[in-house]
């Protein structure tokens, strides 16, 4: 199966670029021959506060030209378009139309969940109709959360809208061979962009309030953070640093992230909004007990046949976050139980072989229908 994969490659490293990398690594074993059309502008010389950046506009035109040439010369069986909608809707709508004219099925893969629903609900009626047209022209739409699948299906009743979650490589991300030394402070790991909506300020304050914990931050600080937020975050981090309870790892290379998880005792992702965060899947596959917030597709991820495999607290609830971390600190058996259950769930539902198999089956259905 020859697939043209449309989406951003790093740098920078983020959720969607991690998905791209995981897909490309696992595709050959699933019988998928993927060719990438990289949509990332790879430019730092842009206004961080604006979504309509010159580099993005230029790259959009280049990406569409690449897709047009690929459809004309090598004609893939399927085009898999990774999108977040928002500013990219016009670009991706043109990509879908190019595929339709070439007679090649286009899969439109939505890489946010509740954020997309909120955005769609707020659109003026004429703009919403334009977005509906883009969604309806795709041969299939992939949603990362069941809630988003149901909402989009309501917008395009006659369309094919399917739920396929993100994959995680459970061979790369696996538990440590031996537990960390007892008696040492427990290491709480956050991985991701340090920005207000990721809840890092609440996490830093919660760790500061619970003795016996250290905080490891694996990720860069976002440009353009509000000054008041930056000041309060710096105060909390400096207090942790004075006590020797802070490890600022910075932007960790993707190849080093598995060891970062295996060097932790607890993973914590207290986001205010998410799609389906890869870091949660990676921490689960690494056998870590997790503290999360019920945003985006996270509730679906942590609930299954294994029961609830993580502790869940409300977004922005610093007291609840503090209590959850304290509960895990005080109960080693609970940490072990949650970590083992999370690992089992990651292996059963989110392993790359499972998810890529679902994509391969979808592609086969679409190509059969197109004949």
PDB file of N, CA, C and O in Angstrom, residues 170-197:
ATOM      1  N   UNK A 170       5.584   0.376  21.985  1.00  0.00           N
ATOM      2  CA  UNK A 170       5.749  -0.254  23.298  1.00  0.00           C
ATOM      3  C   UNK A 170       7.047  -1.047  23.414  1.00  0.00           C
ATOM      4  O   UNK A 170       7.368  -1.534  24.498  1.00  0.00           O
ATOM      5  N   UNK A 171       7.776  -1.187  22.310  1.00  0.00           N
ATOM      6  CA  UNK A 171       9.100  -1.801  22.397  1.00  0.00           C
ATOM      7  C   UNK A 171      10.163  -0.763  22.742  1.00  0.00           C
ATOM      8  O   UNK A 171      11.131  -1.060  23.439  1.00  0.00           O
ATOM      9  N   UNK A 172       9.974   0.453  22.263  1.00  0.00           N
ATOM     10  CA  UNK A 172      10.900   1.539  22.594  1.00  0.00           C
ATOM     11  C   UNK A 172      10.597   2.095  23.981  1.00  0.00           C
ATOM     12  O   UNK A 172      11.497   2.316  24.798  1.00  0.00           O
ATOM     13  N   UNK A 173       9.313   2.324  24.252  1.00  0.00           N
ATOM     14  CA  UNK A 173       8.887   2.834  25.558  1.00  0.00           C
ATOM     15  C   UNK A 173       8.446   1.643  26.404  1.00  0.00           C
ATOM     16  O   UNK A 173       7.389   1.054  26.171  1.00  0.00           O
ATOM     17  N   UNK A 174       9.271   1.286  27.365  1.00  0.00           N
ATOM     18  CA  UNK A 174       8.982   0.137  28.219  1.00  0.00           C
ATOM     19  C   UNK A 174       9.491   0.434  29.623  1.00  0.00           C
ATOM     20  O   UNK A 174      10.322   1.340  29.824  1.00  0.00           O
ATOM     21  N   UNK A 175       9.026  -0.315  30.624  1.00  0.00           N
ATOM     22  CA  UNK A 175       9.461  -0.044  32.003  1.00  0.00           C
ATOM     23  C   UNK A 175      10.948  -0.292  32.197  1.00  0.00           C
ATOM     24  O   UNK A 175      11.589  -1.037  31.441  1.00  0.00           O
ATOM     25  N   UNK A 176      11.490   0.336  33.223  1.00  0.00           N
ATOM     26  CA  UNK A 176      12.888   0.122  33.582  1.00  0.00           C
ATOM     27  C   UNK A 176      13.095  -1.326  34.005  1.00  0.00           C
ATOM     28  O   UNK A 176      12.190  -1.978  34.538  1.00  0.00           O
ATOM     29  N   UNK A 177      14.289  -1.836  33.764  1.00  0.00           N
ATOM     30  CA  UNK A 177      14.594  -3.226  34.113  1.00  0.00           C
ATOM     31  C   UNK A 177      14.563  -3.442  35.616  1.00  0.00           C
ATOM     32  O   UNK A 177      14.223  -4.531  36.096  1.00  0.00           O
ATOM     33  N   UNK A 178      14.914  -2.406  36.374  1.00  0.00           N
ATOM     34  CA  UNK A 178      14.920  -2.515  37.832  1.00  0.00           C
ATOM     35  C   UNK A 178      14.366  -1.222  38.415  1.00  0.00           C
ATOM     36  O   UNK A 178      14.541  -0.146  37.828  1.00  0.00           O
ATOM     37  N   UNK A 179      13.679  -1.301  39.557  1.00  0.00           N
ATOM     38  CA  UNK A 179      13.139  -0.077  40.167  1.00  0.00           C
ATOM     39  C   UNK A 179      14.254   0.845  40.635  1.00  0.00           C
ATOM     40  O   UNK A 179      15.378   0.410  40.901  1.00  0.00           O
ATOM     41  N   UNK A 180      13.929   2.130  40.717  1.00  0.00           N
ATOM     42  CA  UNK A 180      14.894   3.090  41.228  1.00  0.00           C
ATOM     43  C   UNK A 180      15.170   2.833  42.700  1.00  0.00           C
ATOM     44  O   UNK A 180      14.369   2.223  43.399  1.00  0.00           O
ATOM     45  N   UNK A 181      16.316   3.303  43.156  1.00  0.00           N
ATOM     46  CA  UNK A 181      16.730   3.057  44.537  1.00  0.00           C
ATOM     47  C   UNK A 181      15.697   3.607  45.515  1.00  0.00           C
ATOM     48  O   UNK A 181      15.213   4.728  45.361  1.00  0.00           O
ATOM     49  N   UNK A 182      15.348   2.798  46.506  1.00  0.00           N
ATOM     50  CA  UNK A 182      14.404   3.245  47.527  1.00  0.00           C
ATOM     51  C   UNK A 182      15.090   4.239  48.456  1.00  0.00           C
ATOM     52  O   UNK A 182      16.308   4.230  48.623  1.00  0.00           O
ATOM     53  N   UNK A 183      14.292   5.106  49.045  1.00  0.00           N
ATOM     54  CA  UNK A 183      14.829   6.099  49.965  1.00  0.00           C
ATOM     55  C   UNK A 183      15.140   7.423  49.315  1.00  0.00           C
ATOM     56  O   UNK A 183      15.197   8.452  49.990  1.00  0.00           O
ATOM     57  N   UNK A 184      15.350   7.418  48.001  1.00  0.00           N
ATOM     58  CA  UNK A 184      15.611   8.672  47.295  1.00  0.00           C
ATOM     59  C   UNK A 184      14.292   9.397  47.064  1.00  0.00           C
ATOM     60  O   UNK A 184      13.229   8.772  47.003  1.00  0.00           O
ATOM     61  N   UNK A 185      14.317  10.727  46.929  1.00  0.00           N
ATOM     62  CA  UNK A 185      13.078  11.446  46.596  1.00  0.00           C
ATOM     63  C   UNK A 185      12.481  10.910  45.300  1.00  0.00           C
ATOM     64  O   UNK A 185      13.208  10.545  44.367  1.00  0.00           O
ATOM     65  N   UNK A 186      11.166  10.850  45.242  1.00  0.00           N
ATOM     66  CA  UNK A 186      10.497  10.383  44.033  1.00  0.00           C
ATOM     67  C   UNK A 186      10.593  11.457  42.953  1.00  0.00           C
ATOM     68  O   UNK A 186      10.398  12.643  43.215  1.00  0.00           O
ATOM     69  N   UNK A 187      10.858  11.016  41.743  1.00  0.00           N
ATOM     70  CA  UNK A 187      11.061  11.926  40.613  1.00  0.00           C
ATOM     71  C   UNK A 187       9.758  12.030  39.818  1.00  0.00           C
ATOM     72  O   UNK A 187       9.277  11.033  39.261  1.00  0.00           O
ATOM     73  N   UNK A 188       9.196  13.228  39.756  1.00  0.00           N
ATOM     74  CA  UNK A 188       7.960  13.498  39.014  1.00  0.00           C
ATOM     75  C   UNK A 188       8.344  14.130  37.682  1.00  0.00           C
ATOM     76  O   UNK A 188       8.976  15.188  37.647  1.00  0.00           O
ATOM     77  N   UNK A 189       7.953  13.487  36.590  1.00  0.00           N
ATOM     78  CA  UNK A 189       8.354  13.939  35.259  1.00  0.00           C
ATOM     79  C   UNK A 189       7.193  14.604  34.532  1.00  0.00           C
ATOM     80  O   UNK A 189       6.090  14.057  34.466  1.00  0.00           O
ATOM     81  N   UNK A 190       7.461  15.779  33.982  1.00  0.00           N
ATOM     82  CA  UNK A 190       6.577  16.415  33.009  1.00  0.00           C
ATOM     83  C   UNK A 190       7.339  16.496  31.700  1.00  0.00           C
ATOM     84  O   UNK A 190       8.496  16.928  31.666  1.00  0.00           O
ATOM     85  N   UNK A 191       6.692  16.111  30.593  1.00  0.00           N
ATOM     86  CA  UNK A 191       7.309  16.208  29.271  1.00  0.00           C
ATOM     87  C   UNK A 191       6.379  16.998  28.366  1.00  0.00           C
ATOM     88  O   UNK A 191       5.185  16.691  28.278  1.00  0.00           O
ATOM     89  N   UNK A 192       6.920  17.996  27.708  1.00  0.00           N
ATOM     90  CA  UNK A 192       6.108  18.796  26.799  1.00  0.00           C
ATOM     91  C   UNK A 192       6.550  20.243  26.802  1.00  0.00           C
ATOM     92  O   UNK A 192       7.502  20.632  27.491  1.00  0.00           O
ATOM     93  N   UNK A 193       5.844  21.037  26.029  1.00  0.00           N
ATOM     94  CA  UNK A 193       6.131  22.463  25.947  1.00  0.00           C
ATOM     95  C   UNK A 193       5.681  23.141  27.238  1.00  0.00           C
ATOM     96  O   UNK A 193       4.566  22.916  27.713  1.00  0.00           O
ATOM     97  N   UNK A 194       6.552  23.950  27.812  1.00  0.00           N
ATOM     98  CA  UNK A 194       6.226  24.642  29.061  1.00  0.00           C
ATOM     99  C   UNK A 194       5.475  25.917  28.703  1.00  0.00           C
ATOM    100  O   UNK A 194       6.055  26.914  28.272  1.00  0.00           O
ATOM    101  N   UNK A 195       4.168  25.852  28.867  1.00  0.00           N
ATOM    102  CA  UNK A 195       3.280  26.931  28.462  1.00  0.00           C
ATOM    103  C   UNK A 195       2.088  26.933  29.409  1.00  0.00           C
ATOM    104  O   UNK A 195       1.810  25.903  30.056  1.00  0.00           O
ATOM    105  N   UNK A 196       1.372  28.048  29.559  1.00  0.00           N
ATOM    106  CA  UNK A 196       0.307  28.106  30.567  1.00  0.00           C
ATOM    107  C   UNK A 196      -0.717  26.984  30.474  1.00  0.00           C
ATOM    108  O   UNK A 196      -1.116  26.427  31.504  1.00  0.00           O
ATOM    109  N   UNK A 197      -1.153  26.611  29.260  1.00  0.00           N
ATOM    110  CA  UNK A 197      -2.240  25.634  29.177  1.00  0.00           C
ATOM    111  C   UNK A 197      -1.787  24.209  29.486  1.00  0.00           C
ATOM    112  O   UNK A 197      -2.617  23.308  29.590  1.00  0.00           O
TER     113      UNK A 197
END
